[in-house]
Tab-separated table of C-alpha atoms in Angstrom:
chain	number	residue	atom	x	y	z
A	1102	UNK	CA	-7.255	59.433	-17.879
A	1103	UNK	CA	-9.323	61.168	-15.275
A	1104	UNK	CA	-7.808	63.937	-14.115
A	1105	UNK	CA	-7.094	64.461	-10.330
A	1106	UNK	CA	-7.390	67.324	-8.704
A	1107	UNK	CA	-7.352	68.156	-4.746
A	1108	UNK	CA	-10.285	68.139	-2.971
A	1109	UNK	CA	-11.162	70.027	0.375
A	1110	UNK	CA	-15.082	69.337	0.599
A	1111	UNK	CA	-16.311	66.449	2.834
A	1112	UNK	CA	-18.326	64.468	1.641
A	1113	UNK	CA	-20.779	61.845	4.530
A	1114	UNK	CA	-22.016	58.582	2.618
A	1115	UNK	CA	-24.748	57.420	3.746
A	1116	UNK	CA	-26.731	54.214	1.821
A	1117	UNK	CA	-30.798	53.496	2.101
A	1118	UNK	CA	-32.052	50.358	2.650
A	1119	UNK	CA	-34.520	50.598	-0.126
A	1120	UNK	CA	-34.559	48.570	-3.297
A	1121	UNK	CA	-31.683	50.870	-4.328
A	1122	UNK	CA	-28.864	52.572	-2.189
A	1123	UNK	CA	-29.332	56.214	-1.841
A	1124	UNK	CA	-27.412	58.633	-0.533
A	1125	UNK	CA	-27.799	60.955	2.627
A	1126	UNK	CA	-25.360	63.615	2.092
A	1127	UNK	CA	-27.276	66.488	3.159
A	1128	UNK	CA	-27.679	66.141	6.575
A	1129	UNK	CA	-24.207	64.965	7.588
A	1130	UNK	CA	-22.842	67.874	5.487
A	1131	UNK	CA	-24.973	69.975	7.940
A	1132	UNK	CA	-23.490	68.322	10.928
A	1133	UNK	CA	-20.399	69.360	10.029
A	1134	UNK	CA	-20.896	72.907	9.441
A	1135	UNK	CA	-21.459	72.910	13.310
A	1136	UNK	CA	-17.873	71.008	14.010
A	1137	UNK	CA	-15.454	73.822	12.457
A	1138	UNK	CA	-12.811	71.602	14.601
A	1139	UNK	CA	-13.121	68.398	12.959
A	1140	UNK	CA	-13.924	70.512	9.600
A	1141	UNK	CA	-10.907	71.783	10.041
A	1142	UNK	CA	-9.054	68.475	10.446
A	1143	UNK	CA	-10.657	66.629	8.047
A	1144	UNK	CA	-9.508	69.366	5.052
A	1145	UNK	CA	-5.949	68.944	6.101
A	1146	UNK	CA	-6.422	65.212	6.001
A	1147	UNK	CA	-8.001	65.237	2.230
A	1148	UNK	CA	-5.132	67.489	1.616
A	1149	UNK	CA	-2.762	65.077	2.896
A	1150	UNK	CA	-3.891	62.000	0.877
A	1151	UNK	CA	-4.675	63.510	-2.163
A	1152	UNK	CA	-1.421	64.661	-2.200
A	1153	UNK	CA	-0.066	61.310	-1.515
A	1154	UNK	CA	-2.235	59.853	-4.082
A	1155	UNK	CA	-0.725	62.263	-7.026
A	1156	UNK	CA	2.973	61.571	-5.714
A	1157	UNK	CA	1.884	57.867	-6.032
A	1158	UNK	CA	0.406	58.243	-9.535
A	1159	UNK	CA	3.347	60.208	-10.909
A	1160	UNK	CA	5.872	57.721	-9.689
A	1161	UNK	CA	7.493	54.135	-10.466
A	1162	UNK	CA	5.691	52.760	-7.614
A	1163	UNK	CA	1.711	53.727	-9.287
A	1164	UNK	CA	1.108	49.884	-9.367
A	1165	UNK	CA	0.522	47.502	-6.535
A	1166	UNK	CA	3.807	46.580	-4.905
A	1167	UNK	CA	3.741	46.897	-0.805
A	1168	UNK	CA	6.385	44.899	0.440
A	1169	UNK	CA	4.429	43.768	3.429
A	1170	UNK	CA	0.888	43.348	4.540
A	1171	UNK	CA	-0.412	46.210	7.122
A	1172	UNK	CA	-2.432	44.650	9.708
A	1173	UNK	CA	-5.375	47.274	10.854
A	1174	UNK	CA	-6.686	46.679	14.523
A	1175	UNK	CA	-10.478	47.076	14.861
A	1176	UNK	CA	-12.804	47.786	17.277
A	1177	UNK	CA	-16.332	47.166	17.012
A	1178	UNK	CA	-19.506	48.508	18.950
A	1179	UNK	CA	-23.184	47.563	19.623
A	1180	UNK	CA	-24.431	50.656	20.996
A	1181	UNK	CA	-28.383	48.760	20.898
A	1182	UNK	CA	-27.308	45.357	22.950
A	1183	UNK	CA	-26.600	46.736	26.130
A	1184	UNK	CA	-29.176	44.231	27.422
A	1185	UNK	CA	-27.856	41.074	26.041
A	1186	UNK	CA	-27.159	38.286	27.756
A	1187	UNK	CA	-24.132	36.017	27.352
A	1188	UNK	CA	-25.103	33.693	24.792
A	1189	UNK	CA	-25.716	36.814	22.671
A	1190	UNK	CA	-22.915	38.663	23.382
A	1191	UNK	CA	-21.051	35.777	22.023
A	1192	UNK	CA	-23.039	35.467	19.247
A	1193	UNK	CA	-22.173	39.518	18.518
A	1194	UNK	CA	-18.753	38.684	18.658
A	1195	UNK	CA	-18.977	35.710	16.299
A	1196	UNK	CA	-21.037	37.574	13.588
A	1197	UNK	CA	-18.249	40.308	14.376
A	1198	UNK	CA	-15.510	37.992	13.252
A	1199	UNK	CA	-17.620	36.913	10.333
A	1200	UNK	CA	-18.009	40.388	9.289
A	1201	UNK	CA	-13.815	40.891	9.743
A	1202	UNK	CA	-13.413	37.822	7.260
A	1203	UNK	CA	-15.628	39.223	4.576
A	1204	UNK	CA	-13.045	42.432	4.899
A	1205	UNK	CA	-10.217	40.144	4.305
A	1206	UNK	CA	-11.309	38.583	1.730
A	1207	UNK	CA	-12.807	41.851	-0.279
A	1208	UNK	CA	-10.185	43.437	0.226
A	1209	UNK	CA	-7.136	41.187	-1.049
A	1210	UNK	CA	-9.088	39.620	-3.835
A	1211	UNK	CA	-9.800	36.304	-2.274
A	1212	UNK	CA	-13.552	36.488	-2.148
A	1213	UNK	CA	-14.879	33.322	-4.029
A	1214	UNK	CA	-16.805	35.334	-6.432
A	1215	UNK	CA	-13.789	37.032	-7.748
A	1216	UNK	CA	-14.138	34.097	-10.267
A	1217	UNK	CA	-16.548	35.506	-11.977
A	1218	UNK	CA	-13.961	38.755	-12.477
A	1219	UNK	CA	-11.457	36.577	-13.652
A	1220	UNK	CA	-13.201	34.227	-15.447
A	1221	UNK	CA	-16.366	35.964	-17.378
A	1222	UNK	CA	-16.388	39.601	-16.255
A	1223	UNK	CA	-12.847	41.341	-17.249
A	1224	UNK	CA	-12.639	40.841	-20.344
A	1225	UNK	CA	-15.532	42.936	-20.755
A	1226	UNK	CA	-13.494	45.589	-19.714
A	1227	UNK	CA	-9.799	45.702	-21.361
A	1228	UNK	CA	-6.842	47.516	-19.663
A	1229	UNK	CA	-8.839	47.303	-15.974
A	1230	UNK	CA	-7.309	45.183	-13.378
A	1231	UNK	CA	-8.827	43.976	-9.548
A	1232	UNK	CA	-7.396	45.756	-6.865
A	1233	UNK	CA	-5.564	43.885	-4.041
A	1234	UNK	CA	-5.154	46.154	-0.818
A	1235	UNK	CA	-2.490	43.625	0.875
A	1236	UNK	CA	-3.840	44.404	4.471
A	1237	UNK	CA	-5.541	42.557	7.259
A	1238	UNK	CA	-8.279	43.699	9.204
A	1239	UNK	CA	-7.944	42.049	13.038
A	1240	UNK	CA	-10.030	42.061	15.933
A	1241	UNK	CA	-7.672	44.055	18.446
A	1242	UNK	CA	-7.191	41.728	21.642
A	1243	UNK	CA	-4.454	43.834	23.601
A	1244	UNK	CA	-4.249	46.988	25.522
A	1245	UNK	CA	-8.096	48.081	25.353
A	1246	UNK	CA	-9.046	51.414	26.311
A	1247	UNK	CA	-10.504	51.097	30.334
A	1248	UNK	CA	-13.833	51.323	31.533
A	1249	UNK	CA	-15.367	49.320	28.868
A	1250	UNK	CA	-14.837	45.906	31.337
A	1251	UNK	CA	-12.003	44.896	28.546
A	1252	UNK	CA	-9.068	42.612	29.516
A	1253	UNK	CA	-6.057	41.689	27.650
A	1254	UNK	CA	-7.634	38.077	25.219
A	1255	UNK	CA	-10.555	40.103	24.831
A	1256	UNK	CA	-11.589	40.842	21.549
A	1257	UNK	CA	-12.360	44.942	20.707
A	1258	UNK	CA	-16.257	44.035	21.458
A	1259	UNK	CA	-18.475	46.809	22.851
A	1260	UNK	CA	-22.182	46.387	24.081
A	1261	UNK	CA	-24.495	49.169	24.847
A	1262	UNK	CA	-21.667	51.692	24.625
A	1263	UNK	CA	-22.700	55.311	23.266
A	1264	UNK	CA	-20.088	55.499	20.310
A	1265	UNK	CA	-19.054	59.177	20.293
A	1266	UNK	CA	-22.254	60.086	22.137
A	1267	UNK	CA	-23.342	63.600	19.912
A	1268	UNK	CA	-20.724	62.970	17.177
A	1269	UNK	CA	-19.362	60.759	15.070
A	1270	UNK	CA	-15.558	60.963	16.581
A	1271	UNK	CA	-14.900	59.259	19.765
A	1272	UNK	CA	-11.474	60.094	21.633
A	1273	UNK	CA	-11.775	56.860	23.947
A	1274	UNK	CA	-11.115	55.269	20.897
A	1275	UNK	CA	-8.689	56.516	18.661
A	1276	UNK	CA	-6.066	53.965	16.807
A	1277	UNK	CA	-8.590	51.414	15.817
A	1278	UNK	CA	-10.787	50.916	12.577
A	1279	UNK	CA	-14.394	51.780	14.523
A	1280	UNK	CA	-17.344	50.332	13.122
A	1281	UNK	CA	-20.434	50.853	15.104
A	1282	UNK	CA	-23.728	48.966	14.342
A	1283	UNK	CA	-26.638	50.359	15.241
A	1284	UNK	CA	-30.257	50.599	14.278
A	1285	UNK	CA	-29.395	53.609	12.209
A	1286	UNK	CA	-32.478	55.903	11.297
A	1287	UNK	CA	-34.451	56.152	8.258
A	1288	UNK	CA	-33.362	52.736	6.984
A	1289	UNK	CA	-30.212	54.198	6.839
A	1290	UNK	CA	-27.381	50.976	5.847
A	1291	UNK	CA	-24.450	52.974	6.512
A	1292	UNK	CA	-21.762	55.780	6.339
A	1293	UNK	CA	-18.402	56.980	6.301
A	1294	UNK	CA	-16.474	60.182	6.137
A	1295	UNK	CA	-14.465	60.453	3.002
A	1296	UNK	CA	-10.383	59.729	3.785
A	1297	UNK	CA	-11.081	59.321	7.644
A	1298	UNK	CA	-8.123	59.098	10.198
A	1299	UNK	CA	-7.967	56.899	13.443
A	1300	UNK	CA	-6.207	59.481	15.121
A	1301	UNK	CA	-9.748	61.348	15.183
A	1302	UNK	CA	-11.581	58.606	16.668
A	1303	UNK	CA	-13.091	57.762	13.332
A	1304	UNK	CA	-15.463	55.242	12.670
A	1305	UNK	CA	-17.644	53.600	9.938
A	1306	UNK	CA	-21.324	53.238	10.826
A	1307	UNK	CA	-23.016	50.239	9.330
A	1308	UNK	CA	-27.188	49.138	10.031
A	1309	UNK	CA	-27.613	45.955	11.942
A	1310	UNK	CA	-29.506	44.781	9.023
A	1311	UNK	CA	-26.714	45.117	6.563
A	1312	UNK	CA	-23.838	43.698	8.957
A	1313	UNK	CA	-22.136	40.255	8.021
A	1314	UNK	CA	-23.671	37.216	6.697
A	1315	UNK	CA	-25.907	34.366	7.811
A	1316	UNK	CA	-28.528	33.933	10.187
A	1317	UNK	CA	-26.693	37.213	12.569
A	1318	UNK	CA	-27.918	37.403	16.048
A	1319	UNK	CA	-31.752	37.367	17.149
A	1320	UNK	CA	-32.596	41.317	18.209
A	1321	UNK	CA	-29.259	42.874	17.698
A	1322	UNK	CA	-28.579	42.510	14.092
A	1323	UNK	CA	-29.719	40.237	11.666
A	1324	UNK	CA	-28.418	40.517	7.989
A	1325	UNK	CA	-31.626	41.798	5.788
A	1326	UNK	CA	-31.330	40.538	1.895
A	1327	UNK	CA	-29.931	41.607	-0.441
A	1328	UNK	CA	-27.705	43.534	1.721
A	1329	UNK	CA	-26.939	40.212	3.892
A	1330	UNK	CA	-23.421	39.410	2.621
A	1331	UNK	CA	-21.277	41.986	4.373
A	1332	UNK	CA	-21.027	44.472	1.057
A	1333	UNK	CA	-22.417	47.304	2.716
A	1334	UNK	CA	-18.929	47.596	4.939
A	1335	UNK	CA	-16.820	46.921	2.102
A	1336	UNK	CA	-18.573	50.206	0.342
A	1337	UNK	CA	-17.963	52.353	3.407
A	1338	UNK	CA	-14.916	51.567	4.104
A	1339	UNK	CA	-13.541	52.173	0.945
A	1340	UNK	CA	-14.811	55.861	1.374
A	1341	UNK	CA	-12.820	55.598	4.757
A	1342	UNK	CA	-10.314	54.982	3.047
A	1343	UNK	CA	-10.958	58.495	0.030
A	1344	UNK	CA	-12.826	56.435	-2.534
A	1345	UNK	CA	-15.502	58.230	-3.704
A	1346	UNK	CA	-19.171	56.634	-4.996
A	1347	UNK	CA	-18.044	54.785	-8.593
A	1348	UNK	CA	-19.964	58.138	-10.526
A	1349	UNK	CA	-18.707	60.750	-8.517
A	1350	UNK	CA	-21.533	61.933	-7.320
A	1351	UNK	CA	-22.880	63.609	-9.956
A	1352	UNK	CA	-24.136	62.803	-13.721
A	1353	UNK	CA	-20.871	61.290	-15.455
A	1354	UNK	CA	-19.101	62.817	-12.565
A	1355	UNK	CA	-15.460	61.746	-11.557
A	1356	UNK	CA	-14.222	59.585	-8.781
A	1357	UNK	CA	-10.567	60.623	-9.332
A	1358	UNK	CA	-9.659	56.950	-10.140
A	1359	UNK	CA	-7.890	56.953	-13.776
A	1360	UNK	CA	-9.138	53.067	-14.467
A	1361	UNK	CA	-12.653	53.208	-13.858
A	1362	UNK	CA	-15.070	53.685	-16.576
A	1363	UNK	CA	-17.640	56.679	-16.613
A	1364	UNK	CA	-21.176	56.088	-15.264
A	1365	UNK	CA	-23.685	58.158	-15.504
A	1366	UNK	CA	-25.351	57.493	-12.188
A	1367	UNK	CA	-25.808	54.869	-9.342
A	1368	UNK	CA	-26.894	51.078	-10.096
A	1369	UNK	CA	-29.238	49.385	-7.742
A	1370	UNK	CA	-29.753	45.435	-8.293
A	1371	UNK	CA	-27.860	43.531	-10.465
A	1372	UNK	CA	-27.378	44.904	-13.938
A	1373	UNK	CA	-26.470	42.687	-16.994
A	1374	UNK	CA	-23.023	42.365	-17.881
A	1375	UNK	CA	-24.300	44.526	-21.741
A	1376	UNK	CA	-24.932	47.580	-18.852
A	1377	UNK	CA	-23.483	50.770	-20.840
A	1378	UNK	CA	-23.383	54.123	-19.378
A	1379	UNK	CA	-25.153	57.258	-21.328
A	1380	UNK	CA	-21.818	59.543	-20.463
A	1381	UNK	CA	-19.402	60.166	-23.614
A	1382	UNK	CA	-18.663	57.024	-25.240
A	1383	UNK	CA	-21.317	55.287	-23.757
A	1384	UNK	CA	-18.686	52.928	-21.968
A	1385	UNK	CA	-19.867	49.659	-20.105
A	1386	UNK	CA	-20.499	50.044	-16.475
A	1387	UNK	CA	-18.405	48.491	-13.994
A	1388	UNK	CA	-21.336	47.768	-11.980
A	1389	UNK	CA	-19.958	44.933	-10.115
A	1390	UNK	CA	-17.908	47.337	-7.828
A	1391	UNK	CA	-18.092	47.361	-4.653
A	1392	UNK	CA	-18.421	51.728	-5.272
A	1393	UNK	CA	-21.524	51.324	-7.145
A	1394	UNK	CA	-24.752	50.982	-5.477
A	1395	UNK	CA	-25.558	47.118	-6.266
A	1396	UNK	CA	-27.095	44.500	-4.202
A	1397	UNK	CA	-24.428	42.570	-2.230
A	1398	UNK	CA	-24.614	39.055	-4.263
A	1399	UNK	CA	-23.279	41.281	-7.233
A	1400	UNK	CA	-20.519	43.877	-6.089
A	1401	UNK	CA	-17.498	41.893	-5.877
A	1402	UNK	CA	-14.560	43.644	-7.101
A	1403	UNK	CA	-12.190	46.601	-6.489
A	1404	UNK	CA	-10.002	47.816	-9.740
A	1405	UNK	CA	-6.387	48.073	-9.247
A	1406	UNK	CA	-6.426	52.106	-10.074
A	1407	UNK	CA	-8.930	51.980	-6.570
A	1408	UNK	CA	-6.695	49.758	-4.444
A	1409	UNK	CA	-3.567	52.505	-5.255
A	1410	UNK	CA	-5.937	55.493	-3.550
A	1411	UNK	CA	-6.609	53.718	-1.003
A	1412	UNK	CA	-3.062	52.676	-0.396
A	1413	UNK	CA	-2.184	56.101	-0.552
A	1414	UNK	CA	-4.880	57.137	1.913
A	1415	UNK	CA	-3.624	54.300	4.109
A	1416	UNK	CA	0.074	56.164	4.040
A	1417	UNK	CA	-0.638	58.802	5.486
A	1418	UNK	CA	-2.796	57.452	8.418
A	1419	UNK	CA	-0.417	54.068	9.110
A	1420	UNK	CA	1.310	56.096	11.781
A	1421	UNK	CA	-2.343	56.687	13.705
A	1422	UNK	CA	-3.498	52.908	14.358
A	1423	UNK	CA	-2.878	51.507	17.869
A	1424	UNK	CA	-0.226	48.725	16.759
A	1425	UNK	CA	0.093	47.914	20.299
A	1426	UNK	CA	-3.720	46.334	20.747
A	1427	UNK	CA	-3.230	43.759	18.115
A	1428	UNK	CA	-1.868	39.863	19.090
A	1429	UNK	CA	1.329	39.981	17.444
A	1430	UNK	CA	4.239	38.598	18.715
A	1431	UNK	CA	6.556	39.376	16.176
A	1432	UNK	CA	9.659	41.248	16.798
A	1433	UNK	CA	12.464	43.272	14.977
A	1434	UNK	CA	15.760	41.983	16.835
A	1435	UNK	CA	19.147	44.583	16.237
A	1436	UNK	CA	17.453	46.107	12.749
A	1437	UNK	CA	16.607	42.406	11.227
A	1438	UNK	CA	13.061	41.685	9.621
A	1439	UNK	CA	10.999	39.630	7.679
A	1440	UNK	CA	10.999	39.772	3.996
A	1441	UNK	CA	8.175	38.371	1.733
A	1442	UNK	CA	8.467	38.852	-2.329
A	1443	UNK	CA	6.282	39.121	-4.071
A	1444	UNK	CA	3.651	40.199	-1.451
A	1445	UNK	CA	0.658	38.966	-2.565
A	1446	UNK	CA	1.144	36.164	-4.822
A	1447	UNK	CA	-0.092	33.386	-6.611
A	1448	UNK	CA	1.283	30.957	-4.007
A	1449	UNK	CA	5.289	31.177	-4.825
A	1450	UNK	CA	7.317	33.088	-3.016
A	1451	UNK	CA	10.916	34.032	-1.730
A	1452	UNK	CA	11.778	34.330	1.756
A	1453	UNK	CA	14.585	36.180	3.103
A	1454	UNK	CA	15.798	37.765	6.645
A	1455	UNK	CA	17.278	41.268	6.518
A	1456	UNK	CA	21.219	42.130	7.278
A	1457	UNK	CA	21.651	38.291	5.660
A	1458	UNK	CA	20.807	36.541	8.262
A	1459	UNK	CA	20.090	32.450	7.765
A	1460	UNK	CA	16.517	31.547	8.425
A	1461	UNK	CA	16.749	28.537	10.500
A	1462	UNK	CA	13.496	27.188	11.243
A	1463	UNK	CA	10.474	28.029	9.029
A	1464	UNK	CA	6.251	27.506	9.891
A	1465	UNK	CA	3.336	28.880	7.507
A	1466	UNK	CA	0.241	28.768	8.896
A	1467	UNK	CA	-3.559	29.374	7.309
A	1468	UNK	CA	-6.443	31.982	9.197
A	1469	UNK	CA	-7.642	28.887	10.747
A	1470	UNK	CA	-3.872	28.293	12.996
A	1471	UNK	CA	-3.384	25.142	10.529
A	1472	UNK	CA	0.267	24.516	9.840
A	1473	UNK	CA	0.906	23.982	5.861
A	1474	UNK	CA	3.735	24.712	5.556
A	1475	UNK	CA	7.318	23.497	7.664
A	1476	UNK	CA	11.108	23.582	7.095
A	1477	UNK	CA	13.581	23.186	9.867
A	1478	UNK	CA	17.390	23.946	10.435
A	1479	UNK	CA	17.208	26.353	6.965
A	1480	UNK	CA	21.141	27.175	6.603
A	1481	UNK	CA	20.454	29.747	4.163
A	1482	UNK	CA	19.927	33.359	4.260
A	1483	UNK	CA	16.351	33.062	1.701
A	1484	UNK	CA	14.462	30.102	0.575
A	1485	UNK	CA	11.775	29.702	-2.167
A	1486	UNK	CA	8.292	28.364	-0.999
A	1487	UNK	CA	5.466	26.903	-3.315
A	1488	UNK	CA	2.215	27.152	-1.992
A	1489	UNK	CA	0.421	26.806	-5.246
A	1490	UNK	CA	-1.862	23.819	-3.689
A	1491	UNK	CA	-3.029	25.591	-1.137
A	1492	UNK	CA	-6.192	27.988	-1.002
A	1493	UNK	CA	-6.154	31.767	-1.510
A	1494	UNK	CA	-6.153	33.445	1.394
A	1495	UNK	CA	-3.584	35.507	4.154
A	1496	UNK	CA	-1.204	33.051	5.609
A	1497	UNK	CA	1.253	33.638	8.668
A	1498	UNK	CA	4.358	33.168	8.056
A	1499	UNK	CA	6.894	32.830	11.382
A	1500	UNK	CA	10.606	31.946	11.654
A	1501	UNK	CA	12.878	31.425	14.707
A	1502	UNK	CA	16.413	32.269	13.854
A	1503	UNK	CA	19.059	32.444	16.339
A	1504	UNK	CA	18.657	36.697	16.292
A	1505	UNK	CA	14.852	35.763	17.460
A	1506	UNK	CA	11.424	35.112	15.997
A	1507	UNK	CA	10.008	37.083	13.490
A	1508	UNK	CA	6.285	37.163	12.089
A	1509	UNK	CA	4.796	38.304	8.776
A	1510	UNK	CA	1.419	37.900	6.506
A	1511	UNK	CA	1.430	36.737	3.450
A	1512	UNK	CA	-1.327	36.905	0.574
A	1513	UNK	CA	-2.024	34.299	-1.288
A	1514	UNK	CA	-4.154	35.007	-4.314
């Protein structure tokens, strides 16, 4: 095992849109040098999470157990399309939601090519397991910050707005996930400070040429191949979230995650499965993780060991999102919630009211608002639900009791 130790240097990722990803430390390190403030902030932060991360590690809970899936609100900003016109501006927020979706489904394991994990790939690689995050990334709709010409049904969608003007922080927006797309310079794809906190203001800056999938949107951003599949956010935001690069940033360095083999350095393109690393041991290379530095069609995994430090990360920071932008219209009546075990799953699960209360009437629907799922008039205090038929994915689940409604997520792997 790898050992962890607490770190207090920041470290700015930055990827090059170049037949390989490359890394522009240097000059954000710099920048910071001239914030002492936010120097100063971030250090306690790393201290924070790292410390959260060993207290995971060392007890009973050091595998993938949240009871319920945290929903992040984001905001996102095209500080380039001040001049587009309607039909644009919708198409922003479309290839926004597209880019959201990719999240999701990175994140919890759902992605289709997770198949080739499970199928082909982990076997290659004995004892290490895909990470599932249990949270939802969602457009924020409620309560935006004013002057941005935001009203309530309004998705977190910014155009020509000077994200954090000189910095990288932005006060007029703290309590969201920020990701800002931009023509970033020097072919830059994107970057994120290591175990960032809304409560800052934080943000994740991606290249319009790397953001979501598709066609994208004619002059603003247009996915470039091969970064055209929404990868390059997934590999940010995991260093939002205190993952470091899959090496460590150095020759057979260490990314303070105990399940992830040794590599020597970065991958670009898409390396054979026979890959081996020329560190001690010469173990094979998990290139297929979204940490390395491979094209998007072949990063498609997190390892369990990853999704724990972020979790961690995610602990101490929970407190700092603006709950109150997101759609939700759940609510906790005299102490009573929701209960959802296991949370994710592989489509069977146990429902259950807190304080014993009977359900009453039960509805389950998919990311699309389809209902697949209905029981009325439940006189029973939990009920078993098989979903196995239905796709992987994050489903909502809402009941209406006699104590009130109530509104969870559910994975479905």
């Amino acid at each position: 095992m790898k050992k962890i130790t607490l770190l207090f240097t920041l470290f700015v990722f930055s990827c090059l849109n170049a037949q390989e990803r490359t890394c522009g430390q240097e000059h954000a390190m710099q920048q910071l040098e001239f914030n002492p403030l936010m120097q100063a902030k971030h250090q306690q932060q790393m201290q924070l999470s790292e410390q959260a991360y060993q207290d995971l590690m060392n007890s009973q809970n050091a595998v993938q157990s949240v009871a319920s899936t945290l929903v992040i609100p984001v905001a996102i900003h095209f500080p380039s399309s001040g001049g587009a016109n309607a039909t644009q501006r919708n198409c922003l927020r479309q290839l926004a939601q597209d880019q959201v979706d990719i999240l999701n489904e990175d994140y919890n394991a759902y992605n289709s090519d997770i198949t080739t994990w499970d199928n082909t790939t982990s076997p290659y690689f004995p004892g290490v397991n895909k990470g599932i995050m249990n949270v939802e990334f969602e457009i924020a709709t409620l309560n935006h910050p004013s002057g941005f010409g935001l009203v309530n049904g309004d998705p977190a969608v910014t155009f020509g707005y000077n994200f954090g003007g000189a910095s990288d922080w932005d006060p007029n927006w703290t309590g969201y996930l920020n990701i800002v797309v931009d023509n970033l310079s020097g072919g830059t794809l994107g970057y994120a400070y290591l175990a960032s906190d809304p409560q800052n203001g934080a943000a994740v800056f991606i290249n319009a040429s790397a953001f979501g999938s598709g066609s994208g949107c004619s002059g603003y951003a247009v996915p470039s191949a091969p970064y055209n599949l929404g990868r390059t956010l997934t590999h940010e935001l995991g260093h939002y979230m205190n993952l470091n690069h899959i090496w460590g940033n150095g020759t057979c360095g260490n990314d303070f995650v105990a399940d992830t083999p040794q590599h020597n350095t970065a991958n670009g393109g898409c390396p054979a499965i026979s890959h081996t690393s020329t560190c001690s041991g010469t173990p094979r290379e998990l290139t297929m993780n979204y940490m390395d530095y491979t094209y998007d069609a072949c990063m498609y995994m997190f390892t369990a060991g990853q999704a724990t430090r972020m979790q961690a990360h995610l602990s101490t920071i929970e407190s700092n999102f603006n709950y109150s932008t997101l759609n939700n219209d759940a609510f906790e009546v005299s102490g009573t919630r929701i209960a959802l075990y296991p949370n994710p799953n592989n489509g069977i699960f146990d429902i259950t009211l807190s304080n014993n209360n009977v359900l009453g009437n039960i509805s389950i629907y998919d990311v699309t608002g389809r209902l697949v799922f209905e029981r009325k008039n439940v006189n029973a205090e939990s009920l078993r639900v098989d979903l196995t038929n239905s796709n992987s994915g994050i489903y909502t689940v809402v009941i209406k009791s006699e104590d009130g409604m109530f509104k969870s997520k559910i994975v479905i792997n």
